[in-house]
Short mmCIF file of C-alpha atoms in Angstrom, two decimals:
data_model
loop_
_atom_site.label_atom_id
_atom_site.label_comp_id
_atom_site.label_asym_id
_atom_site.label_seq_id
_atom_site.Cartn_x
_atom_site.Cartn_y
_atom_site.Cartn_z
CA MET A 1321 18.22 -40.39 26.33
CA VAL A 1322 19.86 -36.36 25.20
CA LEU A 1323 23.39 -37.62 26.29
CA LYS A 1324 23.39 -40.89 24.06
CA THR A 1325 22.66 -38.95 20.72
CA MET A 1326 24.73 -35.58 21.52
CA HIS A 1327 27.98 -34.80 23.04
CA CYS A 1328 28.97 -31.40 23.99
CA VAL A 1329 32.58 -32.18 21.86
CA PHE A 1330 34.30 -33.78 19.14
CA TYR A 1331 38.00 -34.95 18.56
CA GLN A 1332 39.78 -33.87 15.79
CA GLU A 1333 43.93 -32.96 14.39
CA ALA A 1334 45.26 -30.14 16.66
CA GLN A 1335 45.88 -27.24 14.44
CA HIS A 1336 47.48 -23.88 15.23
CA TYR A 1337 48.91 -23.78 18.92
CA ASP A 1338 51.53 -23.28 20.42
CA LYS A 1339 53.21 -26.81 21.01
CA THR A 1340 56.02 -24.90 23.56
CA LEU A 1341 53.09 -23.68 25.40
CA TRP A 1342 50.34 -26.04 25.45
CA ASN A 1343 50.60 -30.03 26.24
CA ILE A 1344 47.43 -32.48 24.70
CA THR A 1345 46.49 -35.27 27.14
CA PRO A 1346 45.03 -38.48 26.53
CA ALA A 1347 41.68 -37.03 26.89
CA GLY A 1348 41.88 -34.62 24.39
CA LEU A 1349 42.22 -32.19 26.72
CA VAL A 1350 44.58 -29.09 26.79
CA VAL A 1351 47.01 -27.81 29.77
CA PRO A 1352 49.69 -25.78 29.96
CA VAL A 1353 53.13 -26.88 29.81
CA GLY A 1354 54.60 -27.94 33.32
CA ILE A 1355 51.45 -28.22 34.82
CA ASN A 1356 50.54 -32.08 35.67
CA SER A 1357 47.15 -33.12 34.12
CA SER A 1358 44.70 -34.02 36.47
CA THR A 1359 43.35 -36.65 34.28
CA ALA A 1360 43.02 -40.01 35.13
CA SER A 1361 43.40 -43.02 32.37
CA PRO A 1362 40.85 -42.19 29.89
CA GLY A 1363 39.70 -45.96 30.72
CA SER A 1364 40.34 -46.52 34.52
CA LYS A 1365 36.61 -47.80 35.88
CA GLU A 1366 37.23 -46.22 39.22
CA HIS A 1367 37.00 -42.34 38.12
CA SER A 1368 34.02 -43.55 35.56
CA GLU A 1369 32.05 -45.00 38.62
CA ASP A 1370 31.44 -41.51 40.91
CA ILE A 1371 30.61 -39.75 37.90
CA ASN A 1372 28.07 -37.10 38.53
CA ILE A 1373 26.30 -36.24 35.02
CA PRO A 1374 26.02 -32.29 34.53
CA SER A 1375 22.64 -30.51 34.73
CA CYS A 1376 21.05 -28.92 32.05
CA ARG A 1377 21.93 -25.41 33.64
CA GLU A 1378 25.52 -27.02 33.69
CA PHE A 1379 25.39 -27.59 30.03
CA LEU A 1380 23.90 -24.04 29.11
CA LEU A 1381 26.52 -21.91 31.09
CA PHE A 1382 29.06 -24.27 29.62
CA ALA A 1383 27.59 -23.65 26.07
CA ALA A 1384 27.83 -19.93 26.82
CA ILE A 1385 31.61 -20.18 28.20
CA ASP A 1386 32.45 -20.77 24.71
CA TYR A 1387 30.22 -18.96 22.64
CA HIS A 1388 31.12 -16.04 20.56
CA VAL A 1389 34.40 -16.24 22.12
CA PHE A 1390 37.33 -14.10 20.09
CA ARG A 1391 39.88 -17.22 19.76
CA ASN A 1392 42.70 -15.55 18.87
CA TRP A 1393 42.78 -12.96 21.90
CA HIS A 1394 45.64 -12.86 24.15
CA VAL A 1395 44.26 -12.82 28.23
CA ASN A 1396 45.96 -12.79 30.63
CA VAL A 1397 44.41 -13.44 34.33
CA TYR A 1398 46.42 -12.54 37.61
CA SER A 1399 46.10 -13.72 41.20
CA LYS A 1400 47.51 -11.70 43.86
CA LYS A 1401 49.76 -10.08 41.29
CA LYS A 1402 50.88 -13.90 39.94
CA LEU A 1403 50.43 -15.05 36.32
CA VAL A 1404 47.83 -18.15 36.93
CA PHE A 1405 46.46 -18.33 33.19
CA SER A 1406 47.13 -16.88 29.95
CA THR A 1407 45.27 -18.16 26.70
CA LYS A 1408 48.48 -17.18 24.57
CA GLY A 1409 48.65 -20.12 22.05
CA MET A 1410 45.93 -21.88 23.16
CA PRO A 1411 44.00 -24.34 20.51
CA PRO A 1412 41.07 -23.01 19.58
CA SER A 1413 37.76 -24.47 21.01
CA SER A 1414 39.75 -26.51 23.23
CA VAL A 1415 38.34 -27.62 26.40
CA ILE A 1416 41.33 -27.45 29.45
CA ASP A 1417 42.01 -30.08 31.67
CA VAL A 1418 40.85 -28.72 35.69
CA GLY A 1419 40.25 -30.73 38.20
CA SER A 1420 38.70 -27.99 40.66
CA MET A 1421 36.60 -25.13 40.84
CA GLU A 1422 39.35 -23.18 41.69
CA GLU A 1423 41.51 -24.57 38.36
CA ALA A 1424 38.09 -23.55 36.34
CA LEU A 1425 38.21 -20.10 37.78
CA PRO A 1426 40.83 -18.49 35.60
CA VAL A 1427 39.94 -20.41 32.47
CA VAL A 1428 36.20 -18.78 32.61
CA ILE A 1429 37.45 -15.11 33.50
CA ALA A 1430 39.52 -15.94 30.51
CA GLN A 1431 37.03 -16.67 28.63
CA MET A 1432 34.19 -14.22 29.23
CA VAL A 1433 37.20 -11.18 28.54
CA ARG A 1434 37.39 -13.04 25.17
CA ARG A 1435 33.30 -11.55 23.75
CA PRO A 1436 31.95 -8.75 22.73
CA HIS A 1437 31.10 -5.86 25.28
CA SER A 1438 27.56 -6.82 25.47
CA GLN A 1439 27.75 -10.22 26.86
CA SER A 1440 30.38 -9.71 29.77
CA ILE A 1441 31.10 -6.91 32.17
CA LEU A 1442 34.66 -8.60 32.01
CA ARG A 1443 36.17 -6.68 28.71
CA GLY A 1444 35.63 -3.37 29.89
CA ILE A 1445 37.53 -4.61 33.49
CA ALA A 1446 40.77 -5.97 31.48
CA SER A 1447 40.47 -3.66 28.95
CA LEU A 1448 41.02 -0.75 31.82
CA ASN A 1449 43.88 -3.19 33.68
CA SER A 1450 46.29 -3.60 30.11
CA PRO A 1451 49.36 -2.41 29.66
CA GLU A 1452 48.71 -0.16 27.06
CA ARG A 1453 45.40 1.29 25.50
CA ILE A 1454 43.78 -1.30 23.70
CA ASP A 1455 41.47 -0.33 20.46
CA SER A 1456 38.12 -2.20 19.85
CA ASP A 1457 39.85 -4.90 17.09
CA SER A 1458 42.71 -5.53 19.20
CA SER A 1459 43.47 -9.16 20.55
CA GLY A 1460 45.90 -8.24 23.51
CA PRO A 1461 47.48 -8.62 25.49
CA TYR A 1462 44.45 -8.20 28.07
CA ASN A 1463 45.09 -8.56 31.79
CA ILE A 1464 42.87 -8.91 34.47
CA SER A 1465 43.05 -10.16 37.83
CA ILE A 1466 40.50 -12.36 40.18
CA GLU A 1467 40.27 -10.44 42.77
CA ASP A 1468 38.83 -7.37 40.62
CA VAL A 1469 36.04 -9.61 38.87
CA PRO A 1470 33.01 -8.82 41.57
CA ASP A 1471 30.33 -11.56 43.04
CA THR A 1472 27.34 -10.19 41.15
CA PRO A 1473 26.64 -11.61 37.20
CA VAL A 1474 29.21 -11.15 34.74
CA CYS A 1475 27.83 -12.51 31.64
CA SER A 1476 24.57 -11.53 29.50
CA ILE A 1477 24.12 -14.01 26.50
CA ASP A 1478 21.43 -14.65 24.38
CA PHE A 1479 22.34 -17.15 21.40
CA HIS A 1480 20.74 -15.24 19.13
CA SER A 1481 17.24 -15.87 21.08
CA TYR A 1482 16.32 -12.39 20.48
CA ALA A 1483 14.88 -12.42 24.60
CA PRO A 1484 14.66 -9.45 26.63
CA GLU A 1485 17.62 -9.07 28.85
CA GLY A 1486 15.80 -10.42 32.21
CA TYR A 1487 15.64 -13.72 30.44
CA LYS A 1488 19.48 -13.77 29.08
CA VAL A 1489 21.81 -16.49 30.11
CA SER A 1490 23.61 -14.81 33.57
CA ALA A 1491 25.49 -16.16 36.01
CA THR A 1492 27.96 -15.04 38.53
CA ILE A 1493 32.00 -16.44 37.92
CA GLN A 1494 31.72 -19.04 40.69
CA GLU A 1495 28.39 -20.25 38.99
CA LEU A 1496 30.60 -21.00 35.30
CA ALA A 1497 33.78 -22.62 37.27
CA VAL A 1498 31.35 -25.13 39.07
CA ALA A 1499 29.60 -25.32 35.29
CA TYR A 1500 32.90 -25.81 33.52
CA HIS A 1501 34.36 -28.27 36.27
CA LYS A 1502 31.72 -30.57 36.38
CA VAL A 1503 31.47 -31.03 32.39
CA VAL A 1504 35.21 -31.39 31.66
CA GLN A 1505 34.67 -33.96 34.21
CA TYR A 1506 32.05 -35.28 32.58
CA ILE A 1507 33.86 -34.93 29.41
CA LYS A 1508 37.16 -36.81 30.62
CA HIS A 1509 34.83 -39.74 31.84
CA ARG A 1510 33.04 -40.31 28.40
CA ALA A 1511 36.51 -39.49 26.46
CA PRO A 1512 36.95 -43.53 25.69
CA ASP A 1513 33.72 -44.22 23.97
CA PHE A 1514 33.45 -40.88 22.13
CA ALA A 1515 37.48 -39.98 21.07
CA HIS A 1516 38.85 -41.92 17.97
CA PRO A 1517 40.49 -45.64 18.34
CA SER A 1518 43.58 -44.05 17.42
CA LEU A 1519 43.49 -40.85 19.34
CA HIS A 1520 47.15 -39.84 20.72
CA HIS A 1521 48.85 -36.93 22.10
CA HIS A 1522 47.45 -34.90 18.39
CA GLU A 1523 44.04 -35.22 18.61
CA VAL A 1524 41.93 -32.67 20.60
CA ALA A 1525 38.44 -32.41 22.04
CA GLU A 1526 36.73 -29.17 20.28
CA ILE A 1527 33.94 -27.97 22.09
CA ASP A 1528 30.35 -27.84 19.87
CA VAL A 1529 28.70 -24.58 21.51
CA GLY A 1530 25.32 -26.09 19.36
CA GLN A 1531 25.25 -29.92 20.68
CA THR A 1532 25.80 -28.49 24.11
CA LEU A 1533 23.29 -25.71 23.86
CA TRP A 1534 20.82 -28.81 22.67
CA ILE A 1535 21.27 -30.90 25.44
CA ALA A 1536 20.59 -28.41 27.68
CA ILE A 1537 17.51 -27.03 25.99
CA PHE A 1538 16.00 -30.79 25.87
CA GLY A 1539 16.94 -31.52 28.57
CA GLY A 1540 14.41 -28.81 29.98
CA VAL A 1541 16.84 -25.79 30.62
CA LEU A 1542 13.53 -23.88 29.32
CA PHE A 1543 11.04 -24.78 31.09
CA ASP A 1544 10.56 -22.89 33.96
CA ARG A 1545 11.54 -19.28 31.71
CA GLY A 1546 11.55 -20.14 28.34
CA ARG A 1547 10.14 -21.81 24.85
CA LEU A 1548 10.52 -24.82 22.97
CA THR A 1549 8.94 -25.30 19.90
CA ILE A 1550 8.68 -28.96 18.37
CA GLN A 1551 7.20 -29.06 14.94
CA ASN A 1552 6.86 -30.61 11.80
CA LEU A 1553 7.30 -33.83 13.35
CA PRO A 1554 6.19 -37.27 11.06
CA GLY A 1555 2.59 -38.70 11.43
CA ARG A 1556 -0.03 -37.68 13.78
CA TRP A 1557 0.28 -36.30 16.85
CA ALA A 1558 -2.05 -35.14 19.66
CA ILE A 1559 -2.36 -35.49 23.45
CA LYS A 1560 -5.46 -36.39 24.21
CA ASP A 1561 -5.55 -38.83 27.06
CA SER A 1562 -1.63 -38.15 27.62
CA ASP A 1563 0.09 -36.25 30.69
CA PRO A 1564 2.34 -33.37 29.58
CA ASP A 1565 5.42 -35.22 30.69
CA HIS A 1566 4.58 -38.05 28.06
CA ALA A 1567 3.72 -35.52 25.21
CA TYR A 1568 7.08 -34.32 25.75
CA LEU A 1569 8.71 -37.46 26.05
CA GLY A 1570 7.66 -39.15 23.20
CA ARG A 1571 7.78 -36.14 21.18
CA LEU A 1572 11.47 -36.04 22.04
CA GLU A 1573 11.89 -39.50 21.17
CA VAL A 1574 11.27 -39.30 17.76
CA VAL A 1575 13.43 -35.75 17.14
CA LEU A 1576 16.04 -37.26 18.88
CA ARG A 1577 15.64 -40.19 16.03
CA LEU A 1578 15.80 -38.04 13.49
CA ILE A 1579 19.00 -36.31 14.61
CA GLU A 1580 20.94 -38.72 15.44
CA PRO A 1581 23.15 -39.32 11.87
CA TYR A 1582 24.06 -35.83 12.89
CA GLY A 1583 24.53 -36.25 16.72
CA MET A 1584 28.21 -36.27 18.19
CA THR A 1585 29.78 -35.10 15.05
CA SER A 1586 31.05 -31.63 13.50
CA THR A 1587 27.89 -31.57 10.61
CA PHE A 1588 25.49 -31.17 13.52
CA THR A 1589 25.98 -27.18 12.89
CA GLU A 1590 24.29 -28.71 9.13
CA ILE A 1591 20.71 -28.83 11.32
CA ILE A 1592 20.64 -25.68 13.66
CA LYS A 1593 20.26 -22.10 13.09
CA SER A 1594 20.16 -18.83 15.02
CA ASN A 1595 17.77 -16.17 13.01
CA GLY A 1596 14.94 -14.29 13.78
CA ILE A 1597 13.45 -10.33 13.74
CA SER A 1598 13.98 -8.53 17.30
CA ARG A 1599 10.83 -8.12 18.39
CA ARG A 1600 11.59 -5.39 20.62
CA SER A 1601 13.01 -3.14 17.97
CA THR A 1602 9.52 -3.11 15.96
CA TYR A 1603 7.18 -0.52 18.70
CA ALA A 1604 8.67 2.26 16.02
CA PHE A 1605 6.34 0.65 13.29
CA LEU A 1606 4.02 0.64 15.71
CA LEU A 1607 3.82 4.18 17.08
CA ALA A 1608 4.11 5.38 13.60
CA GLY A 1609 0.90 2.70 12.71
CA VAL A 1610 -1.43 3.99 15.43
CA PHE A 1611 0.24 7.56 14.62
CA ALA A 1612 -1.09 7.59 10.77
CA GLN A 1613 -4.32 6.16 11.66
CA ALA A 1614 -5.66 8.76 14.07
CA ILE A 1615 -4.73 11.70 11.31
CA ALA A 1616 -6.78 9.36 8.45
CA CYS A 1617 -9.30 8.59 10.95
CA TYR A 1618 -9.43 12.39 12.18
CA PHE A 1619 -9.82 13.94 8.81
CA LEU A 1620 -11.95 11.14 7.17
CA THR A 1621 -14.71 12.61 9.69
CA VAL A 1622 -13.96 15.86 9.02
CA GLY A 1623 -13.47 16.22 5.21
CA THR A 1624 -16.23 13.61 4.47
CA SER A 1625 -19.62 12.44 5.53
CA ALA A 1626 -18.51 9.03 6.52
CA GLY A 1627 -19.62 8.29 9.95
CA VAL A 1628 -17.52 6.53 13.42
CA TRP A 1629 -17.03 3.35 12.07
CA THR A 1630 -17.03 3.85 8.24
CA SER A 1631 -14.08 6.06 9.13
CA VAL A 1632 -12.13 3.13 11.36
CA ALA A 1633 -12.82 0.58 8.85
CA LEU A 1634 -11.68 2.91 5.46
CA ALA A 1635 -8.66 3.74 7.82
CA ASN A 1636 -7.73 -0.17 8.85
CA SER A 1637 -7.56 -1.05 4.93
CA LEU A 1638 -5.65 1.91 4.08
CA PHE A 1639 -2.92 0.10 6.61
CA ILE A 1640 -3.08 -3.55 5.84
CA GLY A 1641 -0.40 -4.79 5.46
CA ARG A 1642 1.65 -1.41 6.17
CA LEU A 1643 3.08 0.14 9.00
CA THR A 1644 1.00 -1.37 12.11
CA ASP A 1645 0.86 -4.51 10.41
CA LEU A 1646 4.87 -4.74 10.04
CA HIS A 1647 4.83 -4.47 14.15
CA SER A 1648 1.93 -7.24 14.02
CA LEU A 1649 4.11 -9.54 11.42
CA PHE A 1650 7.68 -8.87 13.45
CA TRP A 1651 5.87 -10.19 16.60
CA GLY A 1652 4.89 -13.25 14.67
CA LYS A 1653 1.17 -13.08 13.63
CA THR A 1654 1.32 -13.92 10.30
CA LEU A 1655 2.51 -17.76 8.18
CA ASP A 1656 5.73 -16.16 6.73
CA THR A 1657 6.96 -14.93 9.84
CA LEU A 1658 10.79 -15.67 10.97
CA GLN A 1659 10.22 -16.48 14.45
CA PRO A 1660 13.02 -15.27 16.51
CA GLY A 1661 15.04 -18.16 18.37
CA MET A 1662 17.85 -21.04 18.38
CA LYS A 1663 16.50 -23.46 15.69
CA MET A 1664 16.80 -27.33 14.51
CA CYS A 1665 16.25 -28.37 11.23
CA VAL A 1666 14.70 -31.50 9.56
CA PRO A 1667 17.49 -33.27 8.58
CA GLY A 1668 17.89 -32.68 4.69
CA SER A 1669 14.97 -30.04 4.62
CA THR A 1670 14.63 -26.48 5.58
CA LYS A 1671 12.05 -27.25 7.53
CA ILE A 1672 11.97 -25.85 11.51
CA LEU A 1673 11.88 -29.01 13.59
CA ALA A 1674 12.37 -27.06 16.86
CA ILE A 1675 12.22 -23.28 17.93
CA ALA A 1676 14.14 -22.87 21.32
CA THR A 1677 14.01 -19.13 23.15
CA PHE A 1678 14.44 -17.67 26.34
CA ASP A 1679 11.76 -15.21 26.28
CA ARG A 1680 7.96 -17.43 27.22
CA THR A 1681 6.23 -15.98 24.44
CA THR A 1682 3.75 -17.69 21.79
CA PRO A 1683 4.94 -18.59 18.64
CA ARG A 1684 2.15 -16.66 16.70
CA GLU A 1685 1.30 -14.19 18.64
CA GLY A 1686 3.18 -11.49 20.33
CA GLY A 1687 2.03 -10.10 24.16
CA LEU A 1688 0.11 -7.12 22.50
CA ARG A 1689 -2.57 -7.13 19.50
CA PRO A 1690 -2.37 -3.98 17.73
CA GLY A 1691 -5.97 -4.08 16.43
CA LEU A 1692 -7.47 -3.46 19.72
CA LEU A 1693 -4.80 -0.09 19.97
CA LEU A 1694 -5.37 0.68 16.54
CA ASN A 1695 -9.01 0.77 16.61
CA LEU A 1696 -9.58 2.34 20.09
CA VAL A 1697 -7.39 4.98 18.73
CA GLY A 1698 -8.82 5.49 15.33
CA ALA A 1699 -12.34 5.66 16.64
CA THR A 1700 -11.44 8.34 19.29
CA ALA A 1701 -9.84 10.58 16.82
CA SER A 1702 -13.13 10.05 14.37
CA LEU A 1703 -14.80 11.40 17.18
CA LEU A 1704 -13.04 14.02 18.12
CA GLY A 1705 -12.92 15.36 14.19
CA ALA A 1706 -16.88 14.62 14.20
CA ILE A 1707 -16.99 17.34 17.17
CA PHE A 1708 -14.48 19.70 15.77
CA GLN A 1709 -15.60 19.17 12.21
CA ASN A 1710 -16.73 22.96 11.39
CA THR A 1711 -13.62 24.72 13.50
CA THR A 1712 -11.45 22.26 11.01
CA ARG A 1713 -13.09 23.29 8.19
CA ASN A 1714 -13.00 26.85 8.59
CA ALA A 1715 -9.69 26.65 9.72
CA LEU A 1716 -8.03 24.79 6.44
CA GLY A 1717 -10.31 26.64 4.40
CA PHE A 1718 -12.00 23.57 2.92
CA SER A 1719 -15.51 24.10 0.79
CA PRO A 1720 -19.02 24.52 2.67
CA PHE A 1721 -20.71 21.05 3.86
CA ALA A 1722 -22.95 19.84 1.03
CA TYR A 1723 -25.70 17.86 2.51
CA THR A 1724 -26.39 14.11 1.11
CA PRO A 1725 -29.31 14.15 -1.47
CA ALA A 1726 -32.57 11.41 0.62
CA TRP A 1727 -32.13 9.55 -2.56
CA VAL A 1728 -29.03 8.26 -0.84
CA VAL A 1729 -30.42 6.78 2.45
CA PHE A 1730 -33.31 5.30 0.90
CA THR A 1731 -30.32 3.41 -1.42
CA SER A 1732 -28.01 2.82 1.09
CA VAL A 1733 -30.90 0.95 3.46
CA ALA A 1734 -32.07 -1.15 0.39
CA LEU A 1735 -28.56 -2.75 0.00
CA CYS A 1736 -27.88 -3.07 3.61
CA LEU A 1737 -31.51 -5.27 3.56
CA GLY A 1738 -31.19 -6.83 0.44
CA MET A 1739 -27.31 -7.87 1.35
CA SER A 1740 -28.99 -9.66 4.11
CA PHE A 1741 -31.92 -11.15 2.49
CA LEU A 1742 -28.95 -12.70 0.24
CA ILE A 1743 -26.93 -14.12 3.81
CA ALA A 1744 -29.83 -15.25 4.98
CA GLY A 1745 -31.24 -17.06 1.44
CA THR A 1746 -27.76 -18.71 1.02
CA LEU A 1747 -27.54 -20.04 4.64
CA ILE A 1748 -31.08 -21.69 4.53
CA PHE A 1749 -30.23 -23.12 1.18
CA GLN A 1750 -26.43 -24.67 2.45
CA GLN A 1751 -28.44 -25.76 5.67
CA ILE A 1752 -31.39 -27.49 3.57
CA ARG A 1753 -28.27 -29.90 2.25
CA GLU A 1754 -25.93 -29.89 5.37
CA LYS A 1755 -28.49 -29.54 7.92
CA THR A 1756 -25.46 -28.74 10.94
CA TRP A 1757 -26.79 -25.87 12.03
CA SER A 1758 -27.82 -26.59 15.40
CA HIS A 1759 -23.89 -28.67 15.22
CA ASP A 1760 -21.57 -26.97 17.68
CA SER A 1761 -18.99 -26.61 15.53
CA GLU A 1762 -22.04 -24.22 13.63
CA LEU A 1763 -21.63 -21.61 16.73
CA PRO A 1764 -19.86 -18.97 15.68
CA THR A 1765 -21.71 -19.11 12.70
CA ARG A 1766 -24.91 -18.92 14.13
CA TRP A 1767 -23.81 -16.16 16.52
CA ILE A 1768 -22.32 -13.79 13.61
CA THR A 1769 -25.36 -14.54 11.41
CA TYR A 1770 -27.37 -13.51 14.24
CA THR A 1771 -26.18 -10.58 15.17
CA THR A 1772 -25.39 -9.03 12.04
CA LEU A 1773 -29.01 -9.59 10.23
CA ILE A 1774 -30.89 -8.53 12.82
CA SER A 1775 -28.86 -5.40 14.12
CA SER A 1776 -28.94 -4.92 9.62
CA CYS A 1777 -32.42 -4.91 9.85
CA PHE A 1778 -32.51 -3.27 13.43
CA VAL A 1779 -30.24 -0.54 11.75
CA SER A 1780 -32.18 0.07 8.89
CA GLY A 1781 -35.55 0.92 10.26
CA LEU A 1782 -34.46 3.36 12.62
CA ALA A 1783 -32.50 5.02 9.62
CA ILE A 1784 -35.87 5.38 8.07
CA PHE A 1785 -37.47 6.79 11.51
CA PHE A 1786 -35.25 9.51 11.50
CA TYR A 1787 -34.61 10.52 8.60
CA LYS A 1788 -39.05 10.86 8.28
CA SER A 1789 -39.26 11.86 11.76
CA HIS A 1790 -36.09 15.22 11.28
CA LEU A 1791 -33.84 13.38 13.75
CA SER A 1792 -30.74 12.59 11.59
CA HIS A 1793 -28.72 14.27 14.86
CA LEU A 1794 -29.24 10.72 16.57
CA TRP A 1795 -27.38 9.24 13.73
CA PRO A 1796 -23.97 8.56 15.92
CA VAL A 1797 -26.78 5.67 17.32
CA LEU A 1798 -27.09 3.83 14.38
CA ASP A 1799 -23.00 3.74 14.13
CA ALA A 1800 -22.83 2.90 17.96
CA LEU A 1801 -25.02 -0.08 17.01
CA VAL A 1802 -22.86 -1.20 14.22
CA TRP A 1803 -20.19 -1.08 16.85
CA LEU A 1804 -21.67 -3.13 19.44
CA SER A 1805 -23.34 -5.42 17.20
CA GLY A 1806 -20.11 -6.16 15.41
CA MET A 1807 -18.06 -7.05 18.54
CA PRO A 1808 -19.19 -11.29 17.94
CA LEU A 1809 -17.43 -10.96 14.60
CA GLY A 1810 -13.86 -9.57 16.72
CA MET A 1811 -14.92 -6.15 14.90
CA ILE A 1812 -12.70 -4.42 17.76
CA GLU A 1813 -9.79 -6.28 16.90
CA ASN A 1814 -8.45 -5.63 13.22
CA GLY A 1815 -8.66 -8.49 11.29
CA TYR A 1816 -9.21 -11.00 14.16
CA CYS A 1817 -12.63 -13.03 13.41
CA PRO A 1818 -14.10 -16.27 14.38
CA SER A 1819 -13.32 -19.56 12.31
CA LEU A 1820 -16.36 -19.53 9.49
CA ASP A 1821 -17.01 -20.31 5.88
CA MET A 1822 -14.69 -17.58 4.01
CA ASN A 1823 -17.70 -16.88 1.45
CA ILE A 1824 -20.51 -16.56 4.44
CA LEU A 1825 -17.86 -14.11 6.51
CA HIS A 1826 -17.08 -12.19 3.25
CA MET A 1827 -20.63 -11.15 3.02
CA LEU A 1828 -21.08 -10.58 6.45
CA LEU A 1829 -18.41 -7.92 6.19
CA THR A 1830 -19.97 -6.61 3.06
CA ASN A 1831 -23.22 -6.23 5.29
CA ARG A 1832 -21.12 -4.20 8.23
CA TRP A 1833 -19.30 -2.04 5.61
CA ILE A 1834 -23.29 -0.92 4.45
CA MET A 1835 -24.48 -0.28 7.54
CA GLY A 1836 -22.27 1.97 8.17
CA ALA A 1837 -22.54 3.82 5.37
CA VAL A 1838 -26.38 3.91 6.17
CA ALA A 1839 -25.48 5.69 9.43
CA SER A 1840 -22.76 8.24 7.55
CA ALA A 1841 -26.21 8.84 4.83
CA VAL A 1842 -28.20 9.70 7.68
CA GLY A 1843 -25.66 11.37 9.52
CA SER A 1844 -25.20 13.87 6.61
CA VAL A 1845 -28.70 14.56 5.24
CA ASN A 1846 -29.86 18.33 5.55
CA PRO A 1847 -32.24 18.03 9.30
CA SER A 1848 -34.97 20.47 7.71
CA SER A 1849 -35.19 18.04 4.85
#
């Protein structure tokens, strides 16, 4: 199904090659002058009957061989001190006609040399073997011997998927050679169907890395370790009563229909791209944000009457959209995130149709939720600030601590209870009309309402009791109640709240702020008053 829509080469008139060094076969492949082509006649039925379709892994390796190649570089490949292959004058993106894995070996070695240092170790080996010192911008000649190529993986190619090192395309030179040979045989087999009717020795098959890569992706090369996300398909889609295989194949069939006008042509590049922001480099934002959170929480507790919960909540609001949340954004938790990976667009639109990456991460969340770390660090810093409050104030020359007037305690309690009654009244009048309180869809609303309203009344009652009984030193109990009762609301995860009516959610969060203020007010009154 995929191979009927896309092909790994397209044919066009050969340009910029040395005709004294290279010949073009009837199938559009190239061979060095003086070497007989191993190509059977393009229309040979005998040749076409026993062709094996390469695997998706082999298509991926074939794309990797030509990806990011510096096409003007001159590489000489030797075997037992005898020159067996050279890229001098080679047509750009052309396919070398090889009849066996042994013939493909020097070809893929040369292609591995002609690329950035980070993608293959063979470039460094070839640079050392060159007759004179070659700088990083030189086009060669680079010399390399087959005997010097190790049996270990020689490439690490990512196609701008921003995957960690262990997830990149890696293979030994033998694996690359086998893949190259099998795909070349497949190209020769398909040449009668896809070459121009007037194909002669002046048209050449050029490798289309993009189509080859997406042939491998749609063929399932990412199923074991990577991720393929298909989105923005026309119509409504669901997976109820459908197994994963049929769900995937149904979506793939629609994708292939959409991109069919671009398949097997050079215009395929108009609907694909690779971009995004590397997720690994954003830990600097996380570390800076957590460090700033600790400082803010510590000095809010030292310099003000705010309790632990209030200090953390204030610090969270200070850093919304800043350092720590920059880490969240780069990890894909917001709607405007530019996800890293290989992308295919909806034809005629900038909307993303498919995103593929070698790193199996979720589209909208990374492996680390910074809200948990942010709040734990903030709470720890606030507790240390409460413990060393007097020591820090004296060391920094702060003014003497002023106790909060008693009326502040009663005012905060009145506000807390008033907001609770306002929320309860709103829900009662809403449910009189809607009558959905017992529905499963209202489960988050019920949990959050019960935990917030009951705890607000409990905190308010304890606050009055502590004040009247001269037990204001027990105010951390109130702070702890605010923290624990807020867990169903997701308070321990910054910005992570369950789905419910936004108006009710805002009132519930406001009530929690006031509950924190009640605890802070009790903790800052004169114990002897």
